[in-house]
PDB file of C-alpha atoms in Angstrom:
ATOM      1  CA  UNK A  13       0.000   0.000   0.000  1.00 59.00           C
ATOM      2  CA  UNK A  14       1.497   3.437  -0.736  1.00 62.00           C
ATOM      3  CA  UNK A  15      -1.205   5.683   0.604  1.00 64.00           C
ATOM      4  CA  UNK A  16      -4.320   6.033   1.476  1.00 67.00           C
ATOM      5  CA  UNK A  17      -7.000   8.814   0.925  1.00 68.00           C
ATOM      6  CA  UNK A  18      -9.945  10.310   3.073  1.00 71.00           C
ATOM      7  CA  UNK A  19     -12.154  12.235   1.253  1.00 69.00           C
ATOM      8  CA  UNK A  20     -15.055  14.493   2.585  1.00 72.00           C
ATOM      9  CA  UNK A  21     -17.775  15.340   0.426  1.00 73.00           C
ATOM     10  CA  UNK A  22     -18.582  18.489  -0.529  1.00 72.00           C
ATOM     11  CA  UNK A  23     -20.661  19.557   2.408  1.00 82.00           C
ATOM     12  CA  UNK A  24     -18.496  18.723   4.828  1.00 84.00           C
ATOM     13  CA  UNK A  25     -17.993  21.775   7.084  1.00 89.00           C
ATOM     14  CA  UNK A  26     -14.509  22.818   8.819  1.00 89.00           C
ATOM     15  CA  UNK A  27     -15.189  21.073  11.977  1.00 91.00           C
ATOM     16  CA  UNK A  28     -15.682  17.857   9.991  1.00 88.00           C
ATOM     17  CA  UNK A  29     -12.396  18.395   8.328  1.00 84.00           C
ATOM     18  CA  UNK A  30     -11.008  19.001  11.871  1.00 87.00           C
ATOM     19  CA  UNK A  31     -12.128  16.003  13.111  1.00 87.00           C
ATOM     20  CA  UNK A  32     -11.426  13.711  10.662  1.00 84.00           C
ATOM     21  CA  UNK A  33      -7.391  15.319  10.860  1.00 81.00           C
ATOM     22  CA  UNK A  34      -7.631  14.768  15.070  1.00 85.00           C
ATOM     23  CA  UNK A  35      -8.758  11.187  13.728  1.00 83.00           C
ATOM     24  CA  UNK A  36      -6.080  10.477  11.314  1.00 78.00           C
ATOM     25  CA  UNK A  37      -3.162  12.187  13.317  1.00 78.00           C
ATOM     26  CA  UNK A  38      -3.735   9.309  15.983  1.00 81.00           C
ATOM     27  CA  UNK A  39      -4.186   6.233  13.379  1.00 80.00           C
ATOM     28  CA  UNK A  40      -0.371   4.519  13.423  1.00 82.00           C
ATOM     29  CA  UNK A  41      -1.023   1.138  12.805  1.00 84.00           C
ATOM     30  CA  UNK A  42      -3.454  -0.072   9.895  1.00 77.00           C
ATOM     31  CA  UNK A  43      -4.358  -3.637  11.246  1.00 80.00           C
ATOM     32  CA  UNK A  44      -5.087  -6.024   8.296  1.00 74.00           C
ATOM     33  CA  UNK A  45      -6.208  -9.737  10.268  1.00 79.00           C
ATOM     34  CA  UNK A  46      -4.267 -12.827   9.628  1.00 80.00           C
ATOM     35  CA  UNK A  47      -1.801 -10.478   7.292  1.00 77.00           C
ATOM     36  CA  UNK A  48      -0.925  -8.967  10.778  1.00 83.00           C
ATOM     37  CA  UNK A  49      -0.134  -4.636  10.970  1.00 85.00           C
ATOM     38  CA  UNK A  50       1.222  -2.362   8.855  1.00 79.00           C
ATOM     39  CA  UNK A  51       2.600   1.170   9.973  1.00 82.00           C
ATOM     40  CA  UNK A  52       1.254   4.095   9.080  1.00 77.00           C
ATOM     41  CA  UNK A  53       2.769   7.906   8.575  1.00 73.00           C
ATOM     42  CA  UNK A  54       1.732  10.936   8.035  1.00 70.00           C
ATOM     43  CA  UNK A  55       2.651  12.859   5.063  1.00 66.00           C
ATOM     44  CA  UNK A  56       3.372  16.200   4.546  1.00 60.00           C
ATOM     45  CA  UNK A  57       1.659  16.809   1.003  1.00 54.00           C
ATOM     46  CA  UNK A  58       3.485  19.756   0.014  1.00 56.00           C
ATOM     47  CA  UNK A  59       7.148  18.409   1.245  1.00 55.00           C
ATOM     48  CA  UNK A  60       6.739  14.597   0.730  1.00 51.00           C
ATOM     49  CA  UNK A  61       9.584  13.089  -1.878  1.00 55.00           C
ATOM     50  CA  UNK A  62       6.915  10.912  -2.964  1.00 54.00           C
ATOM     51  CA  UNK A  63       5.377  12.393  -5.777  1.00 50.00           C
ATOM     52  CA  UNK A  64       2.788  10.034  -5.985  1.00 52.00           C
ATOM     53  CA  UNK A  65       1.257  10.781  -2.441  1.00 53.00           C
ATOM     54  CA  UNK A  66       1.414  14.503  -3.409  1.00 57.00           C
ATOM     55  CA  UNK A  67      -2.189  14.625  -3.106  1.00 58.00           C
ATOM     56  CA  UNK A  68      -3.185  18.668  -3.864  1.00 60.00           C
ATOM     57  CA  UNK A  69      -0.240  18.746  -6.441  1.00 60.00           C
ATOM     58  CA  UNK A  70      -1.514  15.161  -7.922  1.00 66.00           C
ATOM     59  CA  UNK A  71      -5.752  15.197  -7.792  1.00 69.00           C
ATOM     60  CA  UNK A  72      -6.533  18.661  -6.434  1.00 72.00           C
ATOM     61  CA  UNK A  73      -5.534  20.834  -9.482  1.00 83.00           C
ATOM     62  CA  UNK A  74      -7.815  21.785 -12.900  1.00 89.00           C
ATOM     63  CA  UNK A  75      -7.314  20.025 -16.241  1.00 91.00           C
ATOM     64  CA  UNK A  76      -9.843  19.474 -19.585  1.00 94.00           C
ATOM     65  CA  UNK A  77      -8.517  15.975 -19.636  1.00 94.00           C
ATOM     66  CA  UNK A  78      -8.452  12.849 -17.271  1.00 93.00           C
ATOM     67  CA  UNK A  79      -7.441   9.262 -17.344  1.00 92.00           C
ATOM     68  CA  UNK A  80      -8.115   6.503 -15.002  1.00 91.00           C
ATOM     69  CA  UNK A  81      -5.493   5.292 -12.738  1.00 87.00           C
ATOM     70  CA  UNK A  82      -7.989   2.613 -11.395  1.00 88.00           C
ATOM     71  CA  UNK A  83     -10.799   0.498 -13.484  1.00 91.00           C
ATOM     72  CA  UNK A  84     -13.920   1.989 -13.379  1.00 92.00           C
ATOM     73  CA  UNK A  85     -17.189  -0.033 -12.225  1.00 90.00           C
ATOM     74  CA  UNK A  86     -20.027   0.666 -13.760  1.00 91.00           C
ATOM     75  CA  UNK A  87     -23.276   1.055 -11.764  1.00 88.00           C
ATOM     76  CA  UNK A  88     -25.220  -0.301 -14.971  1.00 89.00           C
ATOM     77  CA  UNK A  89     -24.072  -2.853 -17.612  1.00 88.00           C
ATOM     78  CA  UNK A  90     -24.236  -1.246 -20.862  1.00 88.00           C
ATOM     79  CA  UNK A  91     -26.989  -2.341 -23.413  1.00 90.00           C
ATOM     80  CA  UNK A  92     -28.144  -1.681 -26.831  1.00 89.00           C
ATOM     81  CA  UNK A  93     -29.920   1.793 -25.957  1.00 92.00           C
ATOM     82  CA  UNK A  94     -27.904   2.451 -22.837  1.00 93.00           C
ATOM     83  CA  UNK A  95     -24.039   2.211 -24.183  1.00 93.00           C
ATOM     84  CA  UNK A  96     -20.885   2.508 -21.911  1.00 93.00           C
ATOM     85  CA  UNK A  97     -20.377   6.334 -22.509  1.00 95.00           C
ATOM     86  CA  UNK A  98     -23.726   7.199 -21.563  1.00 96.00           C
ATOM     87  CA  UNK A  99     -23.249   5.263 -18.423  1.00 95.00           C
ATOM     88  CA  UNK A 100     -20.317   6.965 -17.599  1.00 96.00           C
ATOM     89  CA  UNK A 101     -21.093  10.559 -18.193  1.00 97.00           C
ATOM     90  CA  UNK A 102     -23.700  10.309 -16.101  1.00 96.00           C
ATOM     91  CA  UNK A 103     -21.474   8.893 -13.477  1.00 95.00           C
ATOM     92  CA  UNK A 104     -19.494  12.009 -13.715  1.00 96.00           C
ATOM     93  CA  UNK A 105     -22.612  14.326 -13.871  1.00 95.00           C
ATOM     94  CA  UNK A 106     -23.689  12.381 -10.363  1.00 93.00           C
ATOM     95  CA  UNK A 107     -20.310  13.490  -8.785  1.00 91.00           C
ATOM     96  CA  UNK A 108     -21.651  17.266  -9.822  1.00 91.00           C
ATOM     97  CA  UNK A 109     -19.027  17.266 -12.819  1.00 94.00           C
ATOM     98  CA  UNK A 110     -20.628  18.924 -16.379  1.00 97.00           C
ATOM     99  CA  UNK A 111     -21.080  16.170 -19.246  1.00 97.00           C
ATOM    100  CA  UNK A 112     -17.772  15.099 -20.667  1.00 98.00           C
ATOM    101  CA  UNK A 113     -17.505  16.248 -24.361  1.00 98.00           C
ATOM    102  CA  UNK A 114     -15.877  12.749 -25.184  1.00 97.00           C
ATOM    103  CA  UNK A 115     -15.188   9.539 -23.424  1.00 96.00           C
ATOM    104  CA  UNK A 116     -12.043   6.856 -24.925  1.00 94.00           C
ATOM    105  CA  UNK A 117     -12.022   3.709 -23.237  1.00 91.00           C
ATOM    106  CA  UNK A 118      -9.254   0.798 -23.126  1.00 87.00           C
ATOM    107  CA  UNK A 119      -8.477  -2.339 -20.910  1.00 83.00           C
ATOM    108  CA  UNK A 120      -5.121  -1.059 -19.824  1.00 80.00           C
ATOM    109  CA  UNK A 121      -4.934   2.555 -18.447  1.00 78.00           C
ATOM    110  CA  UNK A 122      -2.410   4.957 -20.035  1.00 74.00           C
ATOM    111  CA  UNK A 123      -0.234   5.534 -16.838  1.00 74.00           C
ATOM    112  CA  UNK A 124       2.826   4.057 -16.516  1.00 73.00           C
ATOM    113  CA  UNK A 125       2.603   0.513 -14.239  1.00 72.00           C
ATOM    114  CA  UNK A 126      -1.200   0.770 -15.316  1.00 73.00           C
ATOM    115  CA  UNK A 127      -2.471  -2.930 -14.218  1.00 74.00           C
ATOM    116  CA  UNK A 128      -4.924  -4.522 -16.844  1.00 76.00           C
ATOM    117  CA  UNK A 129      -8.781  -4.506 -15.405  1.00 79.00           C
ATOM    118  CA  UNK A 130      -8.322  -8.268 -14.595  1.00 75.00           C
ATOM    119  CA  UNK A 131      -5.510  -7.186 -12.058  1.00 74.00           C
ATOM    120  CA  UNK A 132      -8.063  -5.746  -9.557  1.00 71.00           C
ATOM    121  CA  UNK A 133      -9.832  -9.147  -9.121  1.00 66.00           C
ATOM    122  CA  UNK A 134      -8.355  -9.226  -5.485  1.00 57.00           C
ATOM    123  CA  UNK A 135     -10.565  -6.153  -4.798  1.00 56.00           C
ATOM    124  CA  UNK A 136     -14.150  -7.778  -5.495  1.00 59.00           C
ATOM    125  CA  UNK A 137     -16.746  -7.889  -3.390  1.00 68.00           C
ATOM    126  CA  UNK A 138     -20.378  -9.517  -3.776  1.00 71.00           C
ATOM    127  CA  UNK A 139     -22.087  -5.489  -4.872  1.00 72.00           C
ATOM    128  CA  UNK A 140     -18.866  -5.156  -7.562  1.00 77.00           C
ATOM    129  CA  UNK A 141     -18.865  -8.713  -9.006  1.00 75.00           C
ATOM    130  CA  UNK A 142     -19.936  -9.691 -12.656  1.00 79.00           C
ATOM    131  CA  UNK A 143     -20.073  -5.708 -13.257  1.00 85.00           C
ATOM    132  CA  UNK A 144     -18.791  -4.512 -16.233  1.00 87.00           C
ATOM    133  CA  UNK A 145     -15.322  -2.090 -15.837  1.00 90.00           C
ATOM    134  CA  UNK A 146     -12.767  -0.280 -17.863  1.00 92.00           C
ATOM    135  CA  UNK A 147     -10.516   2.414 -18.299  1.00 92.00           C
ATOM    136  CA  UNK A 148     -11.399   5.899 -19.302  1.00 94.00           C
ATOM    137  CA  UNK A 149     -10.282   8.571 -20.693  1.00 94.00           C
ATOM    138  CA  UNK A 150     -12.877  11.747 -19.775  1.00 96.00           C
ATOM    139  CA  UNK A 151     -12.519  15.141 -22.027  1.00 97.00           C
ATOM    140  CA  UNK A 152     -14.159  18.264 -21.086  1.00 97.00           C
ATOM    141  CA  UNK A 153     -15.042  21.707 -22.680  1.00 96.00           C
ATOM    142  CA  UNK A 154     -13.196  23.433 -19.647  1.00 95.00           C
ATOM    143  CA  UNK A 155     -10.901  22.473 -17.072  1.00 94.00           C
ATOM    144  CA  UNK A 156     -12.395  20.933 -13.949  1.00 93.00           C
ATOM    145  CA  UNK A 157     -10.924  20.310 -10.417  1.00 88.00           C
ATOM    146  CA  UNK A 158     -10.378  16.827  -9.383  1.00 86.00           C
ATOM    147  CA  UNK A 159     -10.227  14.973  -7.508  1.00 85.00           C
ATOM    148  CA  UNK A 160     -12.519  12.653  -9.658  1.00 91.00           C
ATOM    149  CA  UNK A 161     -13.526   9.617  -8.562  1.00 91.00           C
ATOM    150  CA  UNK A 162     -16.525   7.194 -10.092  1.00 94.00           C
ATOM    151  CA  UNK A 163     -18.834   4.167 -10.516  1.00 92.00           C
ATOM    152  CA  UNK A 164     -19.671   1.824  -8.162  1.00 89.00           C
ATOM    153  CA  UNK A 165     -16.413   1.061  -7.082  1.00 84.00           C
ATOM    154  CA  UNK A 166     -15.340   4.897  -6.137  1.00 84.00           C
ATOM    155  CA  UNK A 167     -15.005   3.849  -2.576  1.00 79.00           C
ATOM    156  CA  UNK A 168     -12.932   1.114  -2.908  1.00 79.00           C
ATOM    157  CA  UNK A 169     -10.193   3.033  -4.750  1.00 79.00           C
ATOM    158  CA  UNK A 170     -11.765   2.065  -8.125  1.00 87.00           C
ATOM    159  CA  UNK A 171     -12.910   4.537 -10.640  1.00 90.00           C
ATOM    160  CA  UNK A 172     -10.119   6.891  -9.446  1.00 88.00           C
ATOM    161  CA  UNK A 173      -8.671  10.058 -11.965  1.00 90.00           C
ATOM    162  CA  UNK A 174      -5.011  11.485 -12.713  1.00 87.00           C
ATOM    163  CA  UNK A 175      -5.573  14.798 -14.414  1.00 89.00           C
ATOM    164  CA  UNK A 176      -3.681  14.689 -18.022  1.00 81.00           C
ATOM    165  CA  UNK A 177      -0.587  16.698 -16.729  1.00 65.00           C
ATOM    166  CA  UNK A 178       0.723  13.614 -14.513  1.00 48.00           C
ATOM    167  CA  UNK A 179      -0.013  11.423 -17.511  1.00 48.00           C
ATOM    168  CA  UNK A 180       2.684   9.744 -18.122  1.00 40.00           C
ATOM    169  CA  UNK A 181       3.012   7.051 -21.410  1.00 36.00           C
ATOM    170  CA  UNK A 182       3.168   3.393 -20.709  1.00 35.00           C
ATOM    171  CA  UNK A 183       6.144   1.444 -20.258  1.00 34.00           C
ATOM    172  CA  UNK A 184       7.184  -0.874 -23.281  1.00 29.00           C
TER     173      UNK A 184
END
């Protein structure tokens, strides 16, 4: 695991945000059952070396185009008069995003190290089985502000966003 993300919807007032950080800044140990503990530390987001857990600088900033660093679950399996775009812009339009102007998909995502869908097996669960997933590129008229996070799967780390500047091109 290199990191792990809290994030408060948009309502959340600053007295939630302080109490989820009063939370956090006491959680050490992550315990994970007969895998045993794993410890935990805080990271400075502005000074952290790891790029990658950057989290303002990575998912906080504006951009016109996305890409998926995780699969995304569908909440619907596409059909004949319902096809997988559709399903996802309105996945982004629940999340209060506007309509993306144009939606790629692929089985691989385009970041570097980007697992093939059938790599996140290991994360199913009886709601996410037998749903239909995939990679996506999302385009829009005018930048928007991540972080962006989707589908059925959103809160499992799946259907998660890199904005197009920290795109980087697959490895050969």
């Amino acid at each position: 695991i290199k990191g792990i993300a809290f994030l408060l919807p948009k309502t959340a007032t600053a007295a939630d945000q302080a109490m989820l950080d009063e939370a956090l800044f006491q959680l050490n140990t992550l315990k994970l059952g007969a895998l045993g503990e794993l410890s935990l530390r805080r990271v400075d987001d502005e000074a952290d070396e790891m790029w990658s857990l950057r989290w303002r600088q990575r998912f906080a900033v504006k951009s016109k185009t996305w890409q998926s660093a995780t699969p995304v679950v569908c909440d619907r399996f596409p059909k004949k008069n319902l096809p997988i775009e559709e399903i996802l812009a309105r996945s982004v339009e629940r999340i209060g995003l506007p309509r993306p102007i144009n939606i790629e998909m692929a089985q691989i995502g385009a970041l570097k190290g980007s697992a093939p869908i059938r790599a996140y097996a290991s994360l199913e669960n009886k709601q996410l089985a037998n749903r239909f997933r995939t990679h996506a590129t999302l385009h829009f008229a005018t930048p928007v502000r991540g972080p962006i996070s989707i589908g059925a799967g959103r809160f499992l780390g799946l259907g998660l966003f890199v904005p197009e500047r920290n795109i980087a091109e697959r490895g050969a």
